Structure formats: structure tokens, C-alpha cells
CSV table of C-alpha atoms in Angstrom, one decimal:
chain,number,residue,atom,x,y,z
A,1,MET,CA,22.7,-4.9,-10.8
A,2,LYS,CA,20.8,-1.3,-10.5
A,3,LYS,CA,19.2,-0.2,-7.5
A,4,LEU,CA,15.5,-1.5,-7.7
A,5,ARG,CA,12.3,1.3,-7.2
A,6,ILE,CA,9.7,-0.4,-4.9
A,7,ALA,CA,6.0,1.2,-4.5
A,8,VAL,CA,4.1,-0.1,-1.6
A,9,ALA,CA,0.2,0.4,-1.4
A,10,LEU,CA,-1.5,0.2,1.2
A,11,GLY,CA,-5.2,1.8,2.7
A,12,THR,CA,-6.1,0.3,6.4
A,13,ARG,CA,-4.5,-0.1,9.6
A,14,PRO,CA,-3.7,-3.9,9.0
A,15,GLU,CA,-1.6,-3.2,5.7
A,16,VAL,CA,0.2,-0.2,7.7
A,17,VAL,CA,1.0,-3.1,10.7
A,18,LYS,CA,2.0,-6.2,8.2
A,19,LEU,CA,3.9,-3.6,5.5
A,20,ALA,CA,5.8,-1.7,7.9
A,21,PRO,CA,8.1,-4.6,8.8
A,22,VAL,CA,9.1,-4.8,4.8
A,23,VAL,CA,9.4,-0.9,4.3
A,24,LYS,CA,11.7,-0.9,7.2
A,25,VAL,CA,14.4,-4.0,5.8
A,26,LEU,CA,13.7,-2.2,2.1
A,27,ARG,CA,14.8,1.0,3.4
A,28,SER,CA,18.5,-0.5,5.7
A,29,GLN,CA,19.2,-1.6,2.4
A,30,PRO,CA,19.5,1.9,0.6
A,31,GLU,CA,21.9,0.7,-1.9
A,32,THR,CA,19.7,-2.1,-3.1
A,33,PHE,CA,16.0,-0.7,-2.6
A,34,GLU,CA,14.3,3.0,-3.4
A,35,VAL,CA,11.6,2.8,-1.5
A,36,SER,CA,8.2,4.9,-2.1
A,37,VAL,CA,4.8,4.5,-0.1
A,38,LEU,CA,1.7,5.3,-1.5
A,39,SER,CA,-1.9,5.2,0.3
A,40,THR,CA,-5.4,5.3,-0.5
A,41,GLY,CA,-6.9,6.1,3.0
A,42,GLN,CA,-9.1,3.4,3.1
A,43,HIS,CA,-9.8,3.7,6.5
A,44,ARG,CA,-8.7,7.5,6.9
A,45,GLN,CA,-8.5,7.3,10.8
A,46,MET,CA,-7.2,4.5,11.7
A,47,LEU,CA,-4.7,4.2,9.0
A,48,ASP,CA,-3.1,7.6,10.3
A,49,GLN,CA,-3.3,5.7,13.9
A,50,ALA,CA,-1.1,2.9,12.7
A,51,LEU,CA,1.2,5.3,10.7
A,52,ALA,CA,3.4,6.2,13.9
A,53,PRO,CA,4.3,3.3,16.1
A,54,PHE,CA,6.9,2.3,12.9
A,55,GLY,CA,7.5,6.0,12.0
A,56,LEU,CA,6.5,5.0,8.8
A,57,GLU,CA,5.6,8.0,6.3
A,58,VAL,CA,3.6,8.1,3.4
A,59,GLN,CA,4.8,9.5,0.4
A,60,THR,CA,2.2,9.8,-1.8
A,61,ASP,CA,-1.1,10.3,-0.1
A,62,LEU,CA,-4.6,9.6,-2.7
A,63,ARG,CA,-7.0,10.6,0.2
A,64,LEU,CA,-9.8,8.3,-2.0
A,65,MET,CA,-12.4,8.4,0.6
A,66,ARG,CA,-15.8,10.1,0.6
A,67,GLU,CA,-19.0,9.6,2.7
A,68,ASN,CA,-21.2,6.8,2.1
A,69,GLN,CA,-18.5,5.3,-0.2
A,70,THR,CA,-19.6,2.2,-2.1
A,71,LEU,CA,-17.4,-0.3,-2.5
A,72,PRO,CA,-18.0,-0.6,-6.5
A,73,ASP,CA,-16.9,3.7,-6.1
A,74,LEU,CA,-14.3,3.3,-4.1
A,75,THR,CA,-12.9,0.5,-7.3
A,76,ALA,CA,-13.2,2.9,-9.7
A,77,LEU,CA,-11.7,5.7,-7.8
A,78,ALA,CA,-9.0,3.5,-6.2
A,79,LEU,CA,-8.0,2.2,-9.6
A,80,THR,CA,-7.7,5.6,-11.6
A,81,ALA,CA,-5.6,7.4,-8.9
A,82,VAL,CA,-3.1,4.0,-8.1
A,83,THR,CA,-2.7,4.5,-12.3
A,84,GLY,CA,-1.8,7.7,-11.9
A,85,ALA,CA,0.8,6.9,-9.4
A,86,LEU,CA,2.4,4.4,-10.9
A,87,ALA,CA,3.0,6.4,-14.3
A,88,SER,CA,4.8,9.2,-11.9
A,89,LEU,CA,6.6,6.7,-10.0
A,90,ARG,CA,7.6,4.4,-12.5
A,91,PRO,CA,8.3,1.2,-10.0
A,92,ASP,CA,10.4,-2.2,-10.9
A,93,MET,CA,7.2,-3.6,-8.5
A,94,LEU,CA,4.5,-2.8,-6.5
A,95,LEU,CA,4.1,-4.0,-3.2
A,96,VAL,CA,0.6,-5.0,-1.6
A,97,GLN,CA,-0.8,-6.9,1.2
A,98,GLY,CA,-3.7,-9.1,2.2
A,99,ASP,CA,-7.0,-8.6,0.9
A,100,THR,CA,-8.8,-5.3,0.6
A,101,THR,CA,-10.5,-3.2,-2.2
A,102,THR,CA,-6.8,-1.2,-2.2
A,103,VAL,CA,-5.1,-4.6,-3.0
A,104,LEU,CA,-7.3,-5.6,-5.9
A,105,ALA,CA,-7.1,-2.2,-7.3
A,106,ALA,CA,-3.6,-1.3,-7.1
A,107,SER,CA,-2.9,-4.5,-8.5
A,108,LEU,CA,-5.0,-4.1,-11.2
A,109,ALA,CA,-3.7,-0.9,-11.7
A,110,ALA,CA,-0.4,-2.6,-11.7
A,111,PHE,CA,-1.2,-5.0,-14.3
A,112,TYR,CA,-2.4,-2.1,-16.9
A,113,ALA,CA,0.9,-0.2,-16.4
A,114,ARG,CA,3.2,-3.7,-15.9
A,115,VAL,CA,4.2,-3.2,-13.6
A,116,PRO,CA,5.2,-6.7,-11.8
A,117,VAL,CA,3.1,-7.4,-8.6
A,118,GLY,CA,4.5,-9.0,-5.6
A,119,HIS,CA,1.6,-10.1,-3.0
A,120,VAL,CA,2.1,-10.3,0.7
A,121,GLU,CA,0.0,-12.7,2.5
A,122,ALA,CA,-0.5,-14.7,-0.7
A,123,GLY,CA,-2.5,-17.9,-0.5
A,124,LEU,CA,-4.8,-17.5,2.1
A,125,ARG,CA,-8.7,-19.4,1.2
A,126,SER,CA,-11.8,-20.1,2.8
A,127,HIS,CA,-13.6,-21.2,-0.5
A,128,ASP,CA,-16.5,-19.1,0.5
A,129,MET,CA,-16.8,-16.0,-1.8
A,130,ALA,CA,-19.5,-14.5,0.5
A,131,ASN,CA,-17.5,-14.9,3.4
A,132,PRO,CA,-15.3,-13.1,4.1
A,133,PHE,CA,-17.0,-11.1,1.9
A,134,PRO,CA,-15.0,-9.3,-0.2
A,135,GLU,CA,-12.0,-10.1,0.8
A,136,GLU,CA,-12.0,-13.4,-0.3
A,137,ALA,CA,-12.7,-12.3,-4.2
A,138,ASN,CA,-10.3,-9.8,-3.8
A,139,ARG,CA,-7.4,-12.1,-3.0
A,140,ARG,CA,-8.1,-14.4,-5.1
A,141,LEU,CA,-8.1,-12.0,-8.1
A,142,THR,CA,-5.0,-10.7,-6.6
A,143,SER,CA,-3.2,-14.0,-7.2
A,144,VAL,CA,-4.2,-14.3,-11.1
A,145,LEU,CA,-2.3,-11.0,-11.2
A,146,ALA,CA,0.5,-11.3,-9.0
A,147,GLU,CA,4.0,-11.5,-10.5
A,148,LEU,CA,5.4,-12.9,-6.8
A,149,HIS,CA,3.9,-14.8,-4.2
A,150,PHE,CA,4.9,-14.6,-0.4
A,151,ALA,CA,3.0,-17.2,1.2
A,152,PRO,CA,2.8,-16.3,5.0
A,153,THR,CA,2.6,-20.5,5.7
A,154,PRO,CA,3.3,-23.8,3.6
A,155,GLY,CA,-0.7,-24.3,3.8
A,156,ALA,CA,-1.0,-20.7,1.8
A,157,GLY,CA,1.5,-22.2,-0.1
A,158,ALA,CA,-0.3,-25.1,-1.1
A,159,GLU,CA,-3.3,-23.1,-1.9
A,160,LEU,CA,-1.3,-21.6,-4.6
A,161,LEU,CA,0.2,-24.5,-6.1
A,162,ARG,CA,-3.5,-26.3,-6.4
A,163,GLU,CA,-4.2,-23.3,-8.3
A,164,GLY,CA,-1.6,-23.1,-11.1
A,165,VAL,CA,0.5,-20.8,-9.7
A,166,ALA,CA,4.5,-21.8,-10.7
A,167,ALA,CA,5.8,-23.1,-8.1
A,168,ASP,CA,8.7,-20.5,-8.9
A,169,ARG,CA,6.7,-18.2,-7.9
A,170,VAL,CA,5.7,-18.7,-4.2
A,171,VAL,CA,8.0,-18.3,-1.1
A,172,ILE,CA,6.7,-19.2,2.2
A,173,THR,CA,7.8,-16.5,4.1
A,174,GLY,CA,6.2,-16.5,7.2
A,175,ASN,CA,3.8,-13.7,8.2
A,176,THR,CA,5.2,-9.9,8.5
A,177,VAL,CA,2.4,-9.4,11.3
A,178,VAL,CA,4.7,-11.1,14.0
A,179,ASP,CA,7.7,-9.1,12.9
A,180,ALA,CA,5.5,-5.9,13.7
A,181,LEU,CA,4.3,-7.5,16.7
A,182,LEU,CA,8.2,-9.0,18.4
A,183,GLU,CA,9.4,-5.5,17.3
A,184,LEU,CA,6.1,-3.6,19.2
A,185,SER,CA,6.1,-5.8,22.3
A,186,ALA,CA,10.3,-5.2,23.4
A,187,ARG,CA,8.5,-1.6,24.1
A,188,PRO,CA,7.6,-0.6,27.4
A,189,PHE,CA,3.9,0.3,27.4
A,190,ASN,CA,2.7,3.3,29.0
A,191,PRO,CA,-1.0,3.7,28.9
A,192,VAL,CA,-0.7,7.4,30.1
A,193,GLY,CA,-2.8,9.4,27.4
A,194,THR,CA,-4.1,6.5,25.6
A,195,PRO,CA,-8.0,5.1,26.1
A,196,LEU,CA,-6.5,2.2,28.4
A,197,GLU,CA,-5.9,5.1,30.6
A,198,GLY,CA,-8.3,4.7,33.9
A,199,LEU,CA,-10.1,1.4,32.9
A,200,PRO,CA,-10.2,-0.6,36.1
A,201,LEU,CA,-8.3,-4.2,34.9
A,202,GLU,CA,-5.9,-3.8,37.9
A,203,GLY,CA,-7.1,-7.4,39.8
A,204,LYS,CA,-9.0,-8.6,36.7
A,205,ARG,CA,-8.8,-11.3,33.9
A,206,VAL,CA,-9.2,-9.7,30.9
A,207,ALA,CA,-11.1,-10.8,27.6
A,208,LEU,CA,-10.2,-8.7,24.2
A,209,VAL,CA,-12.3,-8.6,21.5
A,210,THR,CA,-13.2,-7.6,18.4
A,211,SER,CA,-15.8,-7.6,15.9
A,212,HIS,CA,-15.8,-6.2,12.2
A,213,ARG,CA,-16.6,-8.1,9.8
A,214,ARG,CA,-19.5,-7.4,7.1
A,215,GLU,CA,-20.8,-10.4,8.2
A,216,SER,CA,-21.6,-10.5,10.9
A,217,PHE,CA,-23.9,-7.3,10.7
A,218,ASP,CA,-27.2,-9.6,9.8
A,219,GLY,CA,-28.0,-10.3,13.6
A,220,GLY,CA,-24.1,-11.4,14.5
A,221,ILE,CA,-22.9,-8.6,15.9
A,222,GLU,CA,-25.9,-8.4,18.2
A,223,ARG,CA,-25.3,-12.1,19.3
A,224,ILE,CA,-21.9,-11.2,19.9
A,225,CYS,CA,-23.0,-9.0,22.3
A,226,LEU,CA,-25.2,-10.8,23.9
A,227,ALA,CA,-23.0,-13.3,24.6
A,228,LEU,CA,-20.5,-10.9,25.9
A,229,ALA,CA,-23.0,-9.6,28.6
A,230,GLU,CA,-24.1,-12.7,29.8
A,231,LEU,CA,-20.0,-13.5,30.0
A,232,ALA,CA,-19.2,-10.4,32.1
A,233,ARG,CA,-22.6,-11.1,34.4
A,234,ALA,CA,-21.3,-14.9,34.8
A,235,PHE,CA,-17.7,-13.3,36.0
A,236,PRO,CA,-17.3,-10.6,37.9
A,237,ASP,CA,-13.4,-11.3,38.0
A,238,LEU,CA,-13.6,-10.5,34.5
A,239,ALA,CA,-13.2,-7.3,32.1
A,240,VAL,CA,-14.3,-7.2,28.9
A,241,VAL,CA,-12.3,-4.9,26.2
A,242,TYR,CA,-14.5,-4.2,23.3
A,243,PRO,CA,-12.5,-1.4,20.9
A,244,LEU,CA,-15.0,-0.2,18.7
A,245,HIS,CA,-14.7,-0.3,14.9
A,246,LEU,CA,-15.5,2.7,13.4
A,247,ASN,CA,-18.1,1.1,11.4
A,248,PRO,CA,-21.5,2.7,12.5
A,249,ASN,CA,-23.1,-1.3,12.0
A,250,VAL,CA,-21.0,-2.0,14.7
A,251,ARG,CA,-20.9,0.8,17.0
A,252,ARG,CA,-24.8,1.1,17.1
A,253,ALA,CA,-25.0,-2.7,17.8
A,254,ALA,CA,-23.0,-2.8,20.7
A,255,ARG,CA,-23.8,0.4,22.4
A,256,SER,CA,-27.5,-1.0,22.3
A,257,ILE,CA,-26.5,-4.2,24.2
A,258,LEU,CA,-23.6,-3.3,26.4
A,259,GLU,CA,-23.6,0.1,26.9
A,260,GLY,CA,-23.5,0.3,30.9
A,261,CYS,CA,-23.3,-3.3,31.3
A,262,PRO,CA,-20.6,-4.1,34.7
A,263,GLY,CA,-17.7,-5.4,33.5
A,264,VAL,CA,-17.7,-4.4,29.8
A,265,HIS,CA,-15.7,-1.7,28.8
A,266,LEU,CA,-16.1,-0.1,25.2
A,267,THR,CA,-13.5,2.0,23.9
A,268,GLU,CA,-12.9,4.0,20.9
A,269,PRO,CA,-10.8,2.2,18.0
A,270,LEU,CA,-6.9,1.3,19.8
A,271,ASP,CA,-3.7,2.0,18.3
A,272,TYR,CA,-1.3,-0.7,17.4
A,273,PRO,CA,1.0,-0.5,20.6
A,274,CYS,CA,-2.7,-1.0,23.0
A,275,ILE,CA,-3.7,-3.8,20.6
A,276,VAL,CA,-0.5,-6.0,21.6
A,277,HIS,CA,-0.4,-5.2,25.3
A,278,LEU,CA,-4.0,-6.1,26.0
A,279,MET,CA,-2.9,-9.3,23.7
A,280,ARG,CA,-0.2,-10.1,26.1
A,281,ARG,CA,-2.0,-9.4,29.2
A,282,ALA,CA,-5.5,-11.0,28.6
A,283,GLU,CA,-6.9,-14.1,29.3
A,284,LEU,CA,-8.7,-14.9,26.5
A,285,ILE,CA,-9.4,-13.3,23.4
A,286,LEU,CA,-12.7,-13.5,21.1
A,287,THR,CA,-12.0,-12.2,17.7
A,288,ASP,CA,-12.9,-11.8,14.0
A,289,SER,CA,-9.7,-9.9,12.9
A,290,GLY,CA,-7.3,-12.1,10.9
A,291,GLY,CA,-4.3,-10.6,12.1
A,292,ILE,CA,-5.0,-11.1,15.4
A,293,GLN,CA,-5.5,-14.7,14.7
A,294,GLU,CA,-2.1,-15.0,13.9
A,295,GLU,CA,0.0,-12.6,16.4
A,296,ALA,CA,-2.1,-14.6,19.6
A,297,PRO,CA,-0.2,-17.5,19.6
A,298,THR,CA,3.0,-15.6,20.1
A,299,PHE,CA,1.4,-14.6,23.7
A,300,ASP,CA,-0.1,-18.4,24.5
A,301,THR,CA,-3.7,-16.5,24.8
A,302,PRO,CA,-6.1,-19.2,23.3
A,303,VAL,CA,-8.8,-17.1,20.6
A,304,LEU,CA,-12.1,-17.7,20.0
A,305,VAL,CA,-12.8,-17.0,16.1
A,306,LEU,CA,-15.8,-15.2,15.5
A,307,ARG,CA,-16.5,-16.9,12.3
A,308,THR,CA,-17.7,-20.5,10.7
A,309,VAL,CA,-14.8,-20.1,8.6
A,310,THR,CA,-11.2,-19.3,8.6
A,311,GLU,CA,-8.3,-18.8,5.9
A,312,ARG,CA,-6.2,-19.0,8.7
A,313,PRO,CA,-6.8,-22.4,9.9
A,314,GLU,CA,-3.6,-23.3,10.8
A,315,ALA,CA,-4.1,-22.4,14.5
A,316,SER,CA,-7.0,-24.6,14.7
A,317,GLN,CA,-6.2,-27.7,13.6
A,318,ARG,CA,-3.5,-27.0,16.2
A,319,GLY,CA,-5.7,-26.5,18.9
A,320,GLN,CA,-4.8,-23.1,19.5
A,321,ALA,CA,-8.2,-21.6,18.0
A,322,VAL,CA,-11.8,-22.9,18.4
A,323,LEU,CA,-14.3,-21.3,15.0
A,324,VAL,CA,-17.2,-20.3,17.4
A,325,GLY,CA,-19.0,-18.2,15.0
A,326,THR,CA,-21.7,-15.8,16.3
A,327,ASP,CA,-23.7,-18.5,18.1
A,328,LYS,CA,-24.4,-16.8,21.5
A,329,ASP,CA,-24.5,-20.6,23.5
A,330,LEU,CA,-21.7,-21.4,21.9
A,331,ILE,CA,-19.5,-18.3,22.2
A,332,VAL,CA,-20.8,-18.8,25.7
A,333,ALA,CA,-20.2,-22.1,26.9
A,334,THR,CA,-16.6,-22.4,25.1
A,335,ALA,CA,-15.4,-18.5,26.5
A,336,SER,CA,-16.6,-20.2,30.1
A,337,ARG,CA,-14.9,-23.4,29.9
A,338,LEU,CA,-11.7,-21.7,29.4
A,339,LEU,CA,-12.0,-19.8,31.6
A,340,THR,CA,-13.0,-22.3,34.7
A,341,ASP,CA,-11.1,-25.1,33.4
A,342,PRO,CA,-7.3,-24.4,33.1
A,343,ALA,CA,-6.9,-28.2,31.7
A,344,ALA,CA,-9.0,-26.9,28.7
A,345,ARG,CA,-6.8,-23.8,28.6
A,346,ALA,CA,-3.8,-26.1,29.0
A,347,ALA,CA,-4.4,-27.8,26.1
A,348,MET,CA,-4.5,-24.5,24.0
A,349,THR,CA,-1.3,-23.3,24.7
A,350,GLY,CA,2.8,-24.1,25.0
A,351,LYS,CA,2.3,-24.8,21.1
A,352,GLY,CA,4.5,-21.7,19.7
A,353,ASN,CA,3.5,-19.4,16.5
A,354,PRO,CA,2.3,-21.4,13.2
A,355,TYR,CA,2.4,-18.1,11.4
A,356,GLY,CA,5.9,-16.7,11.3
A,357,ASP,CA,9.4,-16.4,13.3
A,358,GLY,CA,9.5,-12.9,13.1
A,359,ARG,CA,12.1,-12.9,9.8
A,360,ALA,CA,9.5,-12.9,7.3
A,361,ALA,CA,10.5,-9.2,5.9
A,362,GLY,CA,14.2,-10.0,5.4
A,363,ARG,CA,13.1,-12.9,3.6
A,364,ILE,CA,9.9,-10.8,0.9
A,365,ALA,CA,13.5,-8.2,0.7
A,366,ARG,CA,15.7,-11.3,-0.7
A,367,ALA,CA,12.7,-12.6,-2.9
A,368,ILE,CA,12.9,-9.7,-4.5
A,369,GLN,CA,16.5,-9.1,-4.9
A,370,GLY,CA,16.5,-13.2,-6.1
A,371,TRP,CA,13.5,-12.2,-8.5
A,372,ALA,CA,15.8,-8.9,-10.4
A,373,GLY,CA,18.9,-11.0,-10.7
A,374,GLY,CA,16.9,-13.6,-12.4
A,375,GLN,CA,17.3,-16.2,-9.7
A,376,THR,CA,15.2,-19.4,-9.5
A,377,PRO,CA,13.3,-20.0,-7.1
A,378,PRO,CA,13.8,-16.3,-6.0
A,379,LEU,CA,14.8,-17.7,-2.4
A,380,PRO,CA,16.0,-21.1,-1.8
A,381,PRO,CA,13.7,-23.3,0.0
A,382,GLU,CA,16.3,-23.7,2.6
A,383,LEU,CA,15.5,-19.9,3.8
A,384,GLN,CA,12.0,-20.0,3.7
A,385,PHE,CA,9.7,-20.3,6.3
A,386,VAL,CA,9.1,-23.4,8.5
A,387,PRO,CA,6.5,-23.6,11.2
């Protein structure tokens, strides 16, 4: 079989984290795969920050972001630019991950170029086109265009089958973020030179907070921040660490309410090793991040999901996460219970990670090879992920 040319499109930090293990495995088999990474630069600063810990280099940097760019602007620009890149690279498959604007535009460009698309983290559904926006639409449309669907969980695979995707095009792989998490967490962590250096965390319980979703901009971020301030006042032994997203809506709201609040530490965006360290250290995580929902069970850290719906229901179904939305009183009450009641905390821990086992990237590589060789299904069921 000839060497397979694989193009990998990414544009945001989560895409880097979740695709880095796949690129690593593919590149470990140079006799089978030739890999080229292309970037839209959708989240320029945070993307560059994510590449370094994995030693990941971008071969084609499209640098598409402009000041005050709208979603239609970015989508149109990415569609045109990725089309040109694919014409030059001439890959046998384009890999995309998740549900960003980069994913949708790159998948459509590949469709027009008749390049098969492999969709990593396929099948996640909230069944609400406005929540998350525009991600729910992006991933549904990408599923229509994809040739191979790498579903992270059996539940995600079942969603695809209900939508009419052929069973021999769906592979249950586990989530690649667990691969990345296990790789990074095995390394020693040194806070020197990071935004964590000098934070007074010694002897404190830590609550890690991340929040950046567009659907929270209409008052939601403010309610979350008011809840954090109340928790910090109620628990003097609690250090609330809130790395601020670069979105000005998030930064403005958080700083107006939390700047100078005792026990609350607002930081600049953290690189992935810092986030992994905090997840391991945290007593509690409050987040609207999909990736952190998937990662936290590895460290047995309870999660309050700052959303009313989630496309990652496995943790909440198993009692490892609780959906609290942006309701200030519910956030405070739920967090307070976990901080004061050992039995409540114990009920959310000790259940393993339903999202992955650290071997997802290997399954994806084998499935691509099986697909190229005409194997049906591309990865035998007995080799697929079972939580």
C-alpha cells in the first residue's frame, strides 16, 4: 500500500491538544503516513501557546484572523484559504477535530476538493442549535461531509447512527484529550516562569474556573463571577484560580467584579501544562469547557458545568459532573455542598474516566489504515473503545 498523505487542519488551542496525539502516532509510522499540519490561526496567541508542550510544528500557517472579524468573514476566508492549501498538499484524507469554525470551513473545502474527511470527536450533540453556538451547527454539518467518524464514546457513536451515518463509517475511539492529558501529567511540573509562579496556593484548597462561551455573554459571565466572589468570601481557605480567556467580553466582566477580591486569582491564559497541574491540584472545577469536562474524571475532580446542556453527558450520567448553568445561587449552593460535605464529594469520585483510556490516537491511526485498505469496518469492534 502506498504511503498515505494526511493533512491535519487546526486553528484553536483545544484542536492542538486533541490532535497532537494523533499527529504523534501518525508520524511514528513514516512508512505508512506522511503528515502535514495546517493552521488557520483562529485563536492565534492561545494556539501558539498550545503547540510548544507537544513539540508540534505547523507546516502551513494560513494566518487568517483579522481584527473585529465576524464568523461569516472567518468562514469565507478559511474556506478559500484551505481550498488553496489542499490543492497544494493533495492529501488522501483531511483530519479535523471537534466543532470550531475552522472544522466546518476546512471540511467544506475538502468536500469541494473531493478529499475524504476524517472527523475526530464526531457525534457530540446538545440538540440545541443555539447552545453551544455556533458549535452545534458546525459539528452537525461536518458529520454530513465526513467520510470517517471517530466518535469518542459509544453514546456519540449512537447519535451518528440515529442520524443515518453508516455503521461501517463510525469508529468508537475514546477521546484523544485523555491521551494528551496522560502524556502531559506524566511530566514534572515547574511553575517558575508561568502565571502560576507566586500565586499563594500553598495550604489552600483550589477551585479552577474556566468560562468563555458566547451563550454566557448576556449576563451569564456576570452571574458566574458574582457566585465566585460569594464562594471566596464564604471559604477563606479556598483559592479560586480563573485564567481569563482573551475574549474582551469575558475579561471585562470578570475584572469588573473579581479584580481585587480576596481569594480570587485572575490570570492570563495558561498553557496546557499549567491547566493540567491545576486540574490535578483542584478540589473542584467550574467550567463551560468541553475538554475539561472530559479530562477532570482522570483526576477524580468533581465538575460543575456552567451550562444548562452538555453534549458530553457521560460524566453527569455517572454522577461525576453537575450542570449548574449560570444560576448564581445554584452555583454557590452546589459548590458549597461539595466543599463542606465529604459524602457529597465522595459520591462524585472513584468512577474512572468514561471518555477515554489514553489509546484513542492509536485507534484512529489503525482505522485510517484499515479504511485505506478497504477494510470493513475500518477498525474491528473488539479493538474499539469501551468505557
